[in-house]
Coordinates of C-alpha atoms in Angstrom, one line a residue:
Chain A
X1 CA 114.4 122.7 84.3
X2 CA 113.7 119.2 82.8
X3 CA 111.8 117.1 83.9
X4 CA 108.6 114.9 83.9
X5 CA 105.3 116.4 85.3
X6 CA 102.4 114.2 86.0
X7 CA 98.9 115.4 87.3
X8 CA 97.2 115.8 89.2
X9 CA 98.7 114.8 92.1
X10 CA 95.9 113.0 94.0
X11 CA 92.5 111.8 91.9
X12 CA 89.2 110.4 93.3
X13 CA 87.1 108.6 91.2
X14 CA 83.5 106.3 91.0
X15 CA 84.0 103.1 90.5
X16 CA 82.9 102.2 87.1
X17 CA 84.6 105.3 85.8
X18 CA 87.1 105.2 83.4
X19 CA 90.1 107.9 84.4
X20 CA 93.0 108.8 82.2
X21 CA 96.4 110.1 84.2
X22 CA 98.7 112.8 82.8
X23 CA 102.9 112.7 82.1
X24 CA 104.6 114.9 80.1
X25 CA 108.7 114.8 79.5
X26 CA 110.5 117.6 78.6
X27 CA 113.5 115.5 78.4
X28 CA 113.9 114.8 75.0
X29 CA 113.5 111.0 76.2
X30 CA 112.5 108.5 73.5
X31 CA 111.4 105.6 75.9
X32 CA 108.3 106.3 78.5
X33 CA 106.9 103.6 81.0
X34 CA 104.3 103.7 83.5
X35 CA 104.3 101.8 87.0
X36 CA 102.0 101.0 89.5
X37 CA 103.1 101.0 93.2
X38 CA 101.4 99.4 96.2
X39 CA 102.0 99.5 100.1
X40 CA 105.4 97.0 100.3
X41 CA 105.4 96.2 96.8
X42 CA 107.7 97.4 94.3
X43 CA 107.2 99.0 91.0
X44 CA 105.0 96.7 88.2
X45 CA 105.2 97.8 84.9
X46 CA 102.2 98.6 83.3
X47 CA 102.6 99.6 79.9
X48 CA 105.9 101.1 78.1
X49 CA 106.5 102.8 75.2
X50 CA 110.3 103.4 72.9
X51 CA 108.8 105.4 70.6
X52 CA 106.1 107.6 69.2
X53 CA 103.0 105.7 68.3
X54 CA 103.9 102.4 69.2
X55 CA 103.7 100.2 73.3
X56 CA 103.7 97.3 74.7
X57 CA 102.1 96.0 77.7
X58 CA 104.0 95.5 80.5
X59 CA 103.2 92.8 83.4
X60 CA 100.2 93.8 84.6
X61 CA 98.1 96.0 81.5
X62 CA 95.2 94.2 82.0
X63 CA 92.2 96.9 82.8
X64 CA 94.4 100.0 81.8
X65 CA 95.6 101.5 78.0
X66 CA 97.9 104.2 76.9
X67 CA 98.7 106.4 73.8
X68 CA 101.9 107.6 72.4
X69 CA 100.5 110.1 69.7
X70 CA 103.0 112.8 70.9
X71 CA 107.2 112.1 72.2
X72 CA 106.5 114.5 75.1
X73 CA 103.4 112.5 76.2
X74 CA 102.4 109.1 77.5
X75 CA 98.7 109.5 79.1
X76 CA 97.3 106.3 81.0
X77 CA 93.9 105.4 81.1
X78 CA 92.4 103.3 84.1
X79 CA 89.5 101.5 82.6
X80 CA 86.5 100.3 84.6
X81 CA 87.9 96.8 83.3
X82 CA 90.8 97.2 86.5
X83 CA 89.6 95.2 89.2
X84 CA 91.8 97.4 92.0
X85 CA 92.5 100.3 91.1
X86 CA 93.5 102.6 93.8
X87 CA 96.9 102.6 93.9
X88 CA 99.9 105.1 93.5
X89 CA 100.7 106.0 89.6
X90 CA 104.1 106.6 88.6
X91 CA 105.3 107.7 85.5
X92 CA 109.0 107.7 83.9
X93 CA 111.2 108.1 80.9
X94 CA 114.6 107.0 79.9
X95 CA 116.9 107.8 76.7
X96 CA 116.9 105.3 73.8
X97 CA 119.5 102.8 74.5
X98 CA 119.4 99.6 76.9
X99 CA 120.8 100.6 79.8
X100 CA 119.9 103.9 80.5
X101 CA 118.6 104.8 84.0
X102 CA 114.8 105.4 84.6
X103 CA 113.9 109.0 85.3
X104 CA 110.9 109.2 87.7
X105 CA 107.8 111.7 88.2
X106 CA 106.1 112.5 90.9
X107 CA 102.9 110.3 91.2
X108 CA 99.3 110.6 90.8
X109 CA 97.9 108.6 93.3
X110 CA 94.4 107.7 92.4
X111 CA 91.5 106.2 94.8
X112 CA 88.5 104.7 93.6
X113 CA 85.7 104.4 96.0
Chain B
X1 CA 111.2 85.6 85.0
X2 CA 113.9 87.5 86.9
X3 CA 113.4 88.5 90.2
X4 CA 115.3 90.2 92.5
X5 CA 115.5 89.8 96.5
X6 CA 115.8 92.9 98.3
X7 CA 116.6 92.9 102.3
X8 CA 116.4 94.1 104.9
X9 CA 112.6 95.4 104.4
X10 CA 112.7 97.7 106.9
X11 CA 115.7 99.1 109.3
X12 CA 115.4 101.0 112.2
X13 CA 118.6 102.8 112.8
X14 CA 120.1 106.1 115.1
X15 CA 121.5 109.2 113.8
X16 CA 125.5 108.5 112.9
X17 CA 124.8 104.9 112.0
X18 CA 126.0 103.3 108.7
X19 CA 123.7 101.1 107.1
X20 CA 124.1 98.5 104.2
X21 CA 121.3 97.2 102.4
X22 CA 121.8 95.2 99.5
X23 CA 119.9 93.0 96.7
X24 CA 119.8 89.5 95.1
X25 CA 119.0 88.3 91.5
X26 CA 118.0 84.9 90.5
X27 CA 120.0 85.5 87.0
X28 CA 122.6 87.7 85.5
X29 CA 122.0 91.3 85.7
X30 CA 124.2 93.9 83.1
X31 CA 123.1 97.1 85.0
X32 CA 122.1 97.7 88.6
X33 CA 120.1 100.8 90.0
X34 CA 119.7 101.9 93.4
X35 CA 116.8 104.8 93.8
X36 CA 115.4 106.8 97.1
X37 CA 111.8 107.6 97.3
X38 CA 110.4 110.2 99.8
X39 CA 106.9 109.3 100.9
X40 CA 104.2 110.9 98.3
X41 CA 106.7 111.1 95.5
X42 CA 108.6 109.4 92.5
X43 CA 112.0 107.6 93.3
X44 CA 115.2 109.7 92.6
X45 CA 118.3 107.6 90.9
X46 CA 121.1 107.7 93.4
X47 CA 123.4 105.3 92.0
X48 CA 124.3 103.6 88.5
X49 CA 126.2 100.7 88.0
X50 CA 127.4 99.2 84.6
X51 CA 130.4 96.6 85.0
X52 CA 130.6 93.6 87.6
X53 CA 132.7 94.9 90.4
X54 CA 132.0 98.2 90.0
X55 CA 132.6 100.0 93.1
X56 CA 131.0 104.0 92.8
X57 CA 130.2 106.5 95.5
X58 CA 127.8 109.9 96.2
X59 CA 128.5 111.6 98.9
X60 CA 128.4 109.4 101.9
X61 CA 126.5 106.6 99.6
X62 CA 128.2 103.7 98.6
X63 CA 127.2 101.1 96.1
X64 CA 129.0 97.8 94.7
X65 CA 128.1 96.0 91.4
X66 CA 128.7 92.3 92.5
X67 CA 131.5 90.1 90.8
X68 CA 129.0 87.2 90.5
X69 CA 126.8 89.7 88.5
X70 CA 123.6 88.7 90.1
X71 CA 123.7 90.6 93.3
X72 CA 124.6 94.4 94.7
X73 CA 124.6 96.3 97.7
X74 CA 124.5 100.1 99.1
X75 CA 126.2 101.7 102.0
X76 CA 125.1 104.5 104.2
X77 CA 127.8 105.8 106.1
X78 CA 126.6 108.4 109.1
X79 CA 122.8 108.6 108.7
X80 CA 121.1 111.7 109.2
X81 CA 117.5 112.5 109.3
X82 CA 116.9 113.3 105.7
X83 CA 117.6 109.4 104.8
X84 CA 114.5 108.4 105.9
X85 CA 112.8 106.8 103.1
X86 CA 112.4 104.0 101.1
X87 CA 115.6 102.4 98.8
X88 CA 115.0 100.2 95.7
X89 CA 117.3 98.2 94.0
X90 CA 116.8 98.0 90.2
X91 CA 118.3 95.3 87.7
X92 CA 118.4 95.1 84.2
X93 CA 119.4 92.0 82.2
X94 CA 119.0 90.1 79.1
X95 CA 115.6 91.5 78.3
X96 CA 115.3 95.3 78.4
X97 CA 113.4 95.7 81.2
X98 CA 114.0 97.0 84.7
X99 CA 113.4 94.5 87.4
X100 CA 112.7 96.2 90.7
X101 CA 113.4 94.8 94.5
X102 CA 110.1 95.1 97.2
X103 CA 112.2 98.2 98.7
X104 CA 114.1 98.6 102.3
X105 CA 112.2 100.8 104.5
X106 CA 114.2 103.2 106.4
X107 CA 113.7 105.2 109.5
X108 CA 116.5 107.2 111.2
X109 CA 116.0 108.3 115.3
X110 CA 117.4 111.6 115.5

């Protein structure tokens, strides 16, 4: 089945330690973004990417950076540099082309203590 | 930038209620989104909507792209248990960016 797998699911970390979240598509996608959710909020972009070694930041990039090396990968690291970082990390892809729906993962939610 | 207004943010409701939820955009949106996410998981697309009056349903949800462009809304009809969750509202515009709502918390009494 096709999909987008992120892991792991839950992540502790030191603060001061830098921590690098996986997604992988199997979609064929072109397009892959990454969001950050808090309690009540909705989804902030973090960093998006259309297509293989190019991204651009999203609203809030500050304290995190990606790669695109591969079309099948997006990894996102959380840098020391990110002032609050526990949060749940959601990852997601979409097919070239404007308006084409987000397809989500299932979350890495990440606490840094 | 674009925002969207989302409401109610939360709804209590009993088993065999409808519910209607629905969101509101500062500017003109070309696409609207409604997903469902479980707790501890990624939102699921339920809906898709591409032209201004746009009326689609799945299953016993109901969504409406509004004339005006800048606003939609999505029926429940007959809640059951499983539609506990929380609903978001996505927009697109101009730019080619998603814009999401804050969510409308849901909780169904069996």
């Amino acid at each position: 089945d096709g999909g987008i797998t992120q892991s792991p699911k839950y992540l502790f970390r030191k603060e001061g330690q830098n921590v690098t979240l996986s997604c992988e598509q199997n979609l064929n996608h072109d397009a892959m973004y990454w969001y950050r959710q808090d309690p009540g909020q909705g989804l902030r972009l973090i960093y998006y990417s259309q297509i293989v070694n190019d991204f651009q930041k999203g609203d809030i990039a500050e304290g995190y950076s990606v790669s695109r090396e591969k079309k099948e990968s997006f990894p996102l690291t959380v840098t020391s540099a990110q002032k609050n970082p526990t949060a749940f990390y959601l990852c997601a892809s979409s097919q070239q082309g404007r308006y084409s729906p987000l397809h989500f993962g299932n979350g890495t939610r990440l606490t840094v203590t | 930038g674009q925002q969207l207004n989302q409401s109610p943010q939360s709804m209590f409701i009993q088993e065999g209620e409808d519910v209607s939820m629905n969101c509101t955009s500062s500017s003109i949106f070309n696409t609207w989104l409604w997903y469902k996410q479980d707790p501890g998981e990624g939102p699921v697309l339920l809906i898709a909507l591409y032209k201004a009056g746009e009326l689609t349903s799945n299953g016993r949800l109901t969504a409406q792209f509004g004339i005006t462009r800048k606003d939609s809304f999505l029926n429940i009809s007959a809640s059951i248990p499983s539609d506990v969750g929380i609903y978001f509202c996505a927009g697109q515009g101009g730019s080619e960016k998603l814009v999401f709502g804050k969510g409308t918390k849901l909780t169904v009494n069996p």
